[in-house]
Tab-separated table of C-alpha atoms in Angstrom:
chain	number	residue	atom	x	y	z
O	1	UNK	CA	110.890	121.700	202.701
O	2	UNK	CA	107.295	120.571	202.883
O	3	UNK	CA	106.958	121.156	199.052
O	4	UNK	CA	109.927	118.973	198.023
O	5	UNK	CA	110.491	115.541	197.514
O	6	UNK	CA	113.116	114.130	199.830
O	7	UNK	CA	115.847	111.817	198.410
O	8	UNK	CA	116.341	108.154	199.625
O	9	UNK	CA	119.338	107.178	196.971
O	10	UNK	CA	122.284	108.909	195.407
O	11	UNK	CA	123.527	108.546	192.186
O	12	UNK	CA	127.228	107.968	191.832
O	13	UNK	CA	128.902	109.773	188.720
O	14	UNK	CA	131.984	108.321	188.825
O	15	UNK	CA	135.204	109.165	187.330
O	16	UNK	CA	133.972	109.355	183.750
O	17	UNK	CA	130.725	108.657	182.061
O	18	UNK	CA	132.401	107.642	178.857
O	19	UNK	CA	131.244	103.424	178.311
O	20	UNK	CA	134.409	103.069	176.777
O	21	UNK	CA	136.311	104.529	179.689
O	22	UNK	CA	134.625	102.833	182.200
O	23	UNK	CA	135.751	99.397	180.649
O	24	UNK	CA	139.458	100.327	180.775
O	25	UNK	CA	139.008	101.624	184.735
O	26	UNK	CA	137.026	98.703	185.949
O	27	UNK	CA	139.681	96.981	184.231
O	28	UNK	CA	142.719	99.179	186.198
O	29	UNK	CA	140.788	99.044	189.398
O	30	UNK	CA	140.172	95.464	189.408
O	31	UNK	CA	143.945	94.975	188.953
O	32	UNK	CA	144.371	97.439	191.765
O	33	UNK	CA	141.784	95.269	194.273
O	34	UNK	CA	143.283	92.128	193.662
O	35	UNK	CA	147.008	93.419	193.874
O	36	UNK	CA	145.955	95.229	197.101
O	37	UNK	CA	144.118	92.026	198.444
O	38	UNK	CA	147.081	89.288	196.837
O	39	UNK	CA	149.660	91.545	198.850
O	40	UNK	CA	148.078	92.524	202.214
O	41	UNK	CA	147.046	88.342	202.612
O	42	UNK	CA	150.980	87.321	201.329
O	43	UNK	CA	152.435	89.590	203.815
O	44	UNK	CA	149.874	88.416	206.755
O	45	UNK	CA	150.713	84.774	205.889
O	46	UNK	CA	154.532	85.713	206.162
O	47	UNK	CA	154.443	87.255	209.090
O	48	UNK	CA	151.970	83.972	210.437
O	49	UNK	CA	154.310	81.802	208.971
O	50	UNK	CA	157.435	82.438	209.718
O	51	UNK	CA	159.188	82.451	213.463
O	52	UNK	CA	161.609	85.193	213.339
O	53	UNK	CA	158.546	87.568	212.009
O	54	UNK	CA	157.001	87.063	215.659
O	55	UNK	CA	157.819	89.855	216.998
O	56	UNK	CA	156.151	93.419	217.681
O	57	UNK	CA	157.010	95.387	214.397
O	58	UNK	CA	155.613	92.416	212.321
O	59	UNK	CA	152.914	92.385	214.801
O	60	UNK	CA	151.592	95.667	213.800
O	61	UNK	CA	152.191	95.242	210.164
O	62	UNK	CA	150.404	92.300	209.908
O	63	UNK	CA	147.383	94.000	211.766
O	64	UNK	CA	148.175	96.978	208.911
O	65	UNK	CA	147.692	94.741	206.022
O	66	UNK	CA	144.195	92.722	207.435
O	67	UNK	CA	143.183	97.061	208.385
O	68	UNK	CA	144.262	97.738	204.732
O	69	UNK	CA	142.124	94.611	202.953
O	70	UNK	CA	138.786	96.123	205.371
O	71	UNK	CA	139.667	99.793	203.905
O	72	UNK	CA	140.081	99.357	200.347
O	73	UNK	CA	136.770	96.580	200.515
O	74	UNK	CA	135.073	99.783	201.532
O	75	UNK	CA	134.843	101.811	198.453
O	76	UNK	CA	136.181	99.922	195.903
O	77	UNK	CA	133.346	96.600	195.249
O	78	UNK	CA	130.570	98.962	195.127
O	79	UNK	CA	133.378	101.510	192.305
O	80	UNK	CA	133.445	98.421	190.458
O	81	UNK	CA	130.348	97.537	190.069
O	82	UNK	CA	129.480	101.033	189.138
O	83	UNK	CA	131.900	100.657	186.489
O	84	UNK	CA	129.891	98.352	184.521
O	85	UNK	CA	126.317	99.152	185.405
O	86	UNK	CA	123.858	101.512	184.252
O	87	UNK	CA	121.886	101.470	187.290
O	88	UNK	CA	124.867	104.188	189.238
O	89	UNK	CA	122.970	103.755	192.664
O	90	UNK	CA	123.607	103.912	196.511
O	91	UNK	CA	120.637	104.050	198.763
O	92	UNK	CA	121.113	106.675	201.726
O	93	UNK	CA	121.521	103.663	204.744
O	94	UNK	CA	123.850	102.957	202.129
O	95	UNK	CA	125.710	105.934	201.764
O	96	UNK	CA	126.016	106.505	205.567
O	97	UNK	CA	126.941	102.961	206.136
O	98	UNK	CA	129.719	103.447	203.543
O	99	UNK	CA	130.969	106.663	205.381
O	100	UNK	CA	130.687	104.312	208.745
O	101	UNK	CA	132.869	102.274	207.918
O	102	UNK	CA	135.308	104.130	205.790
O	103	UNK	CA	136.040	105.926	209.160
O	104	UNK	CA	136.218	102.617	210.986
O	105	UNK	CA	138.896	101.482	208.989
O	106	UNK	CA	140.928	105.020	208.883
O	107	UNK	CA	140.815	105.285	212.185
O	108	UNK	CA	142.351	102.139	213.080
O	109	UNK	CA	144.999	102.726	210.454
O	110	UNK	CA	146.020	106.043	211.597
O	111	UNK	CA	146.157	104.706	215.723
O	112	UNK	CA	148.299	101.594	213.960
O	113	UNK	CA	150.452	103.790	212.692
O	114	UNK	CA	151.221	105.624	215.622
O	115	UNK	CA	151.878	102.480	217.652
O	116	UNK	CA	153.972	101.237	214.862
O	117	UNK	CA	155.817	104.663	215.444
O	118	UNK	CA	155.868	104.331	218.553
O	119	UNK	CA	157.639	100.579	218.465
O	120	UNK	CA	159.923	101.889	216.339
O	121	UNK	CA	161.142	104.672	218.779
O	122	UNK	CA	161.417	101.797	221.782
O	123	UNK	CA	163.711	100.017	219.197
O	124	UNK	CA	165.862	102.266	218.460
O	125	UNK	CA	165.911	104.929	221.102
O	126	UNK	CA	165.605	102.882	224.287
O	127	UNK	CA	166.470	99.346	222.999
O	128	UNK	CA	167.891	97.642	226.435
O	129	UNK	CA	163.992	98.050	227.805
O	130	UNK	CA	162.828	97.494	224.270
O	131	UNK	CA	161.615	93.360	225.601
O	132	UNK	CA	159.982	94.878	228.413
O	133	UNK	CA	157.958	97.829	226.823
O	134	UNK	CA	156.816	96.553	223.852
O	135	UNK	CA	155.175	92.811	225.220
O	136	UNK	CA	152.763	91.157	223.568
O	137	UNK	CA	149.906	92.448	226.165
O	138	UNK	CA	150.969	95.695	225.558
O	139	UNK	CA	151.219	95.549	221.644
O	140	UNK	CA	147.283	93.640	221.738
O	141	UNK	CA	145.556	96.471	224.204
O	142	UNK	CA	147.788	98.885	220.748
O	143	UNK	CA	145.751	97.117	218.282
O	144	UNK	CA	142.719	97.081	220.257
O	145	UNK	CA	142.863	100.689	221.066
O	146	UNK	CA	142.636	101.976	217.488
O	147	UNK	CA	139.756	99.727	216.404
O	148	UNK	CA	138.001	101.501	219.182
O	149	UNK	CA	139.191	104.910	218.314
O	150	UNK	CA	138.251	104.195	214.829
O	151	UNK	CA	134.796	102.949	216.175
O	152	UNK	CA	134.248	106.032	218.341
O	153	UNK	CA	135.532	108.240	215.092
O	154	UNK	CA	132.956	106.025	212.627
O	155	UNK	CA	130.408	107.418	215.359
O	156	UNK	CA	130.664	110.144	215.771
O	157	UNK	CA	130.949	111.289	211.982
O	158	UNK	CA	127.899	108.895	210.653
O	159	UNK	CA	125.531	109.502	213.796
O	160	UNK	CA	124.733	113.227	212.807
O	161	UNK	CA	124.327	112.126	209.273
O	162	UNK	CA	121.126	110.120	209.715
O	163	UNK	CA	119.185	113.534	211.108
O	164	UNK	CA	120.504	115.441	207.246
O	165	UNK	CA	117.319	115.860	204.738
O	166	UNK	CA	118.049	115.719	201.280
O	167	UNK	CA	115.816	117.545	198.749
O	168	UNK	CA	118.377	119.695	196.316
O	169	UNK	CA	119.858	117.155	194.199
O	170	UNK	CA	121.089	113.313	194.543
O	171	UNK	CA	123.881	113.686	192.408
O	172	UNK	CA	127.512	113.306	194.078
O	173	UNK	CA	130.410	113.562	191.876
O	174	UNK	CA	132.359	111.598	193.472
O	175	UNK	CA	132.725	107.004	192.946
O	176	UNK	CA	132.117	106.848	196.431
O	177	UNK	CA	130.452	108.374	199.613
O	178	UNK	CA	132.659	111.197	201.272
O	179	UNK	CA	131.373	113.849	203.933
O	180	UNK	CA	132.251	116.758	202.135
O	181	UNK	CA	130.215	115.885	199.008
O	182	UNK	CA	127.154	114.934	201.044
O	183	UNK	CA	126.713	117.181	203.184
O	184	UNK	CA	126.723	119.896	199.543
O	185	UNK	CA	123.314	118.411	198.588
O	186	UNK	CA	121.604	118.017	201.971
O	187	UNK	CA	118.557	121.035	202.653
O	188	UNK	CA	119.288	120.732	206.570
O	189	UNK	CA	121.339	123.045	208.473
O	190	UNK	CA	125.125	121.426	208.313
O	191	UNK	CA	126.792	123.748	210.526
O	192	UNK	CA	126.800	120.512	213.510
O	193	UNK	CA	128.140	118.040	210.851
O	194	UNK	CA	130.924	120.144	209.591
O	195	UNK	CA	131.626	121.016	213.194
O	196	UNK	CA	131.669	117.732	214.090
O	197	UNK	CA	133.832	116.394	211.333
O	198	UNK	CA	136.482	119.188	212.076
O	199	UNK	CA	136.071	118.168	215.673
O	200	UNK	CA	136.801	114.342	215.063
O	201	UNK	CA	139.569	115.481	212.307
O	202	UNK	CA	141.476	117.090	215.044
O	203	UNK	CA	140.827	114.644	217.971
O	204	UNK	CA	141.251	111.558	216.492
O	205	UNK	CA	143.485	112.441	213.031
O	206	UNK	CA	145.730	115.243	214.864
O	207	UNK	CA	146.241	113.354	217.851
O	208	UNK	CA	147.563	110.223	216.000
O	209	UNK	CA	149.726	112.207	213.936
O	210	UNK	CA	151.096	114.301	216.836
O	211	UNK	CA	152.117	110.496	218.509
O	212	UNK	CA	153.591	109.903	215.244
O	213	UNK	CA	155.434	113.150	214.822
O	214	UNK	CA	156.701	113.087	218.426
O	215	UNK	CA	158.277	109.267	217.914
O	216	UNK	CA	160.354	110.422	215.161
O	217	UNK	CA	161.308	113.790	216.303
O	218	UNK	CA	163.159	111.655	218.836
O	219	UNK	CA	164.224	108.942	216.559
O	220	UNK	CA	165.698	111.358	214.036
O	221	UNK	CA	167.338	112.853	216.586
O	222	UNK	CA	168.755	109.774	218.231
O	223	UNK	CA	169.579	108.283	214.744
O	224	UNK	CA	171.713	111.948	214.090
O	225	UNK	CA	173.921	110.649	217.562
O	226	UNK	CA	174.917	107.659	215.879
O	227	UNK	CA	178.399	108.330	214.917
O	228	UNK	CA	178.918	105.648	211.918
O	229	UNK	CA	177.231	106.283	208.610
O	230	UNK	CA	176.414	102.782	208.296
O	231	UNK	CA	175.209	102.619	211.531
O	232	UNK	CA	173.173	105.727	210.788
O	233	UNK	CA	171.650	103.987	207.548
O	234	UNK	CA	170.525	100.828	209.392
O	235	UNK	CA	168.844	102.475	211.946
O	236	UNK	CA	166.781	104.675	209.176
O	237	UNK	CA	166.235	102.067	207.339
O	238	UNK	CA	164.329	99.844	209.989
O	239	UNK	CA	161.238	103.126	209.551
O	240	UNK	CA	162.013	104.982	206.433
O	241	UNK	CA	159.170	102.334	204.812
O	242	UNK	CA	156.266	103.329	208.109
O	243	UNK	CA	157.608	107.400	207.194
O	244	UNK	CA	157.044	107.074	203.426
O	245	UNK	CA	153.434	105.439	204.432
O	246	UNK	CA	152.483	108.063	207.181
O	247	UNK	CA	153.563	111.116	204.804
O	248	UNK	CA	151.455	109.982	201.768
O	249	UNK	CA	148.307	108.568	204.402
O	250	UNK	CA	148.246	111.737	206.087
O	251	UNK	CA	149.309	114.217	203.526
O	252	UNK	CA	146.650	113.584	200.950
O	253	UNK	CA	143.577	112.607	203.676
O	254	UNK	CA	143.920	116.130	204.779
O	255	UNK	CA	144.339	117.833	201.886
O	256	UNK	CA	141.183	116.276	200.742
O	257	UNK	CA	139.135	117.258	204.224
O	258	UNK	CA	140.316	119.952	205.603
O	259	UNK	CA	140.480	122.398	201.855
O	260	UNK	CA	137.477	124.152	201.413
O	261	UNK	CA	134.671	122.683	198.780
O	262	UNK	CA	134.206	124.050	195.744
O	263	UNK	CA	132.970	123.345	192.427
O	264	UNK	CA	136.659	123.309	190.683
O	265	UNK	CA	137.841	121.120	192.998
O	266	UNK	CA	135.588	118.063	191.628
O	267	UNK	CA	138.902	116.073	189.870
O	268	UNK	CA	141.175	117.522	192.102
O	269	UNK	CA	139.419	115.642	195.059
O	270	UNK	CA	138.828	112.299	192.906
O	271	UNK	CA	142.313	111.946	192.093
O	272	UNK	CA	143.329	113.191	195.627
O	273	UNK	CA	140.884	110.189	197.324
O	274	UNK	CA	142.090	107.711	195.001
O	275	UNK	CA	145.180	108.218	196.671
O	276	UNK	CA	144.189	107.534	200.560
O	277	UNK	CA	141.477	105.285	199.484
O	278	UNK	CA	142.515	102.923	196.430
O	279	UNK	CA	146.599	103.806	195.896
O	280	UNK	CA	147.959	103.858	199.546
O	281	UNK	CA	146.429	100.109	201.116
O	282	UNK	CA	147.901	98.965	197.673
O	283	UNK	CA	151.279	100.479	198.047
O	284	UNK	CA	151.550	99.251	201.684
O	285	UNK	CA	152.536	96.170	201.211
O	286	UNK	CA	154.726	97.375	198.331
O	287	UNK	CA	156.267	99.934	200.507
O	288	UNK	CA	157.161	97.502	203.381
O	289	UNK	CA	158.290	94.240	200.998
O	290	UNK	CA	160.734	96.898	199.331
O	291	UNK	CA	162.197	98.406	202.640
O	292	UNK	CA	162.160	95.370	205.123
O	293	UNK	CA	165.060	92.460	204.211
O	294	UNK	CA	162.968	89.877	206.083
O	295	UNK	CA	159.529	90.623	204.673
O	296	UNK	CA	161.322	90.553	201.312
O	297	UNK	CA	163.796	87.203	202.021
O	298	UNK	CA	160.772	85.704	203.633
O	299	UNK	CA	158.587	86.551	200.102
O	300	UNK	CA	160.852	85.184	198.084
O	301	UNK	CA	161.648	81.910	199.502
O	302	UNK	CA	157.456	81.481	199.990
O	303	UNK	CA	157.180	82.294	196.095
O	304	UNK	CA	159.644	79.245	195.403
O	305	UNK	CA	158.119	77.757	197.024
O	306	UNK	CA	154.400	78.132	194.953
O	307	UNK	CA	156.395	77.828	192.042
């Protein structure tokens, strides 16, 4: 390494190099920032607004969409501006302060997640205690426990980072920062990093899924007891909208870390990242105005409101 010129910024290929291209994704992503941003702040304000929102599911999925707006503000500005620049650069700080954060944020929304699965399985499996349990104090110290697991997750993924040398290539082909294409261009040993990532992978993004899994396993099964099919269909309904969101979250953020690299995989992994990065904090909202009758009553009558 004493030969070779170490590398201070990345260049960021993109999704296409085509000019003409370019135009018509800034274009689509742009739509997609300011639908994700227009419908994580109308559902917040809903839930602020309105009385009968105040309560601990609407709680948590008002904490979802403000943890969505931080997420998506990760990659996509800096995509954008990509998008219509020539100069395609991120400066290493910059690269690990993207990955920082982009960890921050998933963090919080996968801990989120579990305590919104967790509400749901008070509700609905052990509703006579459900006042008790699920108290404002309690639903708070929720909240604040997954911003600090997603702190401690940002951590301990971007800490090792700062100790990489890079000296091959500064090429990623990729529109944003991701672990698994840095760590292909750094001249260090990566054996600690990649150790490290599967470590946090399993300790932060396995145990929030097993908390997950476990709530419905018994809210499935309690649903199942409920002798009326209508009955049956209410009760589903009140978390088919949080299942939909935890399948797709989790489903393509693991595919996308825990398959091995390789060079064949380059669009495979864009298009699976857009999906956990870009598509999913803009379908939240979506997602939960579709399935929920008060988030959608309470949408409407705000719109006639505007109008």
């Amino acid at each position: 390494m004493g030969n070779q010129t170490l590398i201070n910024e990345f260049i960021l290929l993109g999704l296409s190099n085509d000019p003409r291209l370019q135009i018509f994704l800034f274009v689509v992503f742009l739509i997609i920032y300011a639908l994700t941003l227009l419908g994580n702040l109308v559902i917040m304000l809903v839930i602020r607004s309105k009385a009968g929102l105040h309560t601990p599911m609407f709680f948590f999925l008002g904490h979802l969409a403000f943890v969505d707006i931080c997420y998506s503000s990760v990659t996509l500005p800096k995509m954008l501006g990509n998008l219509v620049t020539m100069q395609k650069t991120i400066s290493r700080e910059g690269c690990i302060a993207q990955i920082f954060f982009f960890f921050q944020t998933a963090g919080a929304e996968v801990f989120i997640l579990a305590a919104m699965a967790y509400d749901r399985y008070v509700a609905i499996c052990d509703p006579l205690h459900y006042i008790i349990v699920m108290k404002t104090e309690i639903c708070k110290q929720l909240v604040g426990g997954a911003w600090i697991m997603g702190f401690l997750n940002a951590l301990m993924n971007a800490l090792p980072l700062s100790n990489l040398q890079f000296c091959r290539n500064n090429t990623l082909s990729h529109y944003s920062c991701e672990i698994p294409s840095l760590l292909l261009l750094s001249c260090s040993d990566t054996l600690t990093n990649y150790v490290v990532l599967l470590a946090s992978i399993f300790l932060f993004g396995l145990t929030s899924f097993i908390l997950t899994l476990i709530s419905y396993i018994y809210i499935i099964s309690t649903i199942m007891k409920i002798r009326s099919a209508e009955g049956r269909r209410k009760a589903f309904s009140t978390c088919s909208s949080h299942l939909i969101v935890v399948v797709l979250f989790y489903g393509t953020g693991y595919f996308r870390y825990l398959r091995p690299n390789t060079s064949s995989s380059i669009v495979l992994d864009q298009l699976v990242s857009i999906q956990y990065t870009i598509s999913a904090p803009m379908l939240n909202p979506i997602i939960y105005s579709l399935n929920t009758k008060e988030v959608k009553e309470s949408i409407k009558k705000l719109l006639k409101k505007i109008c």
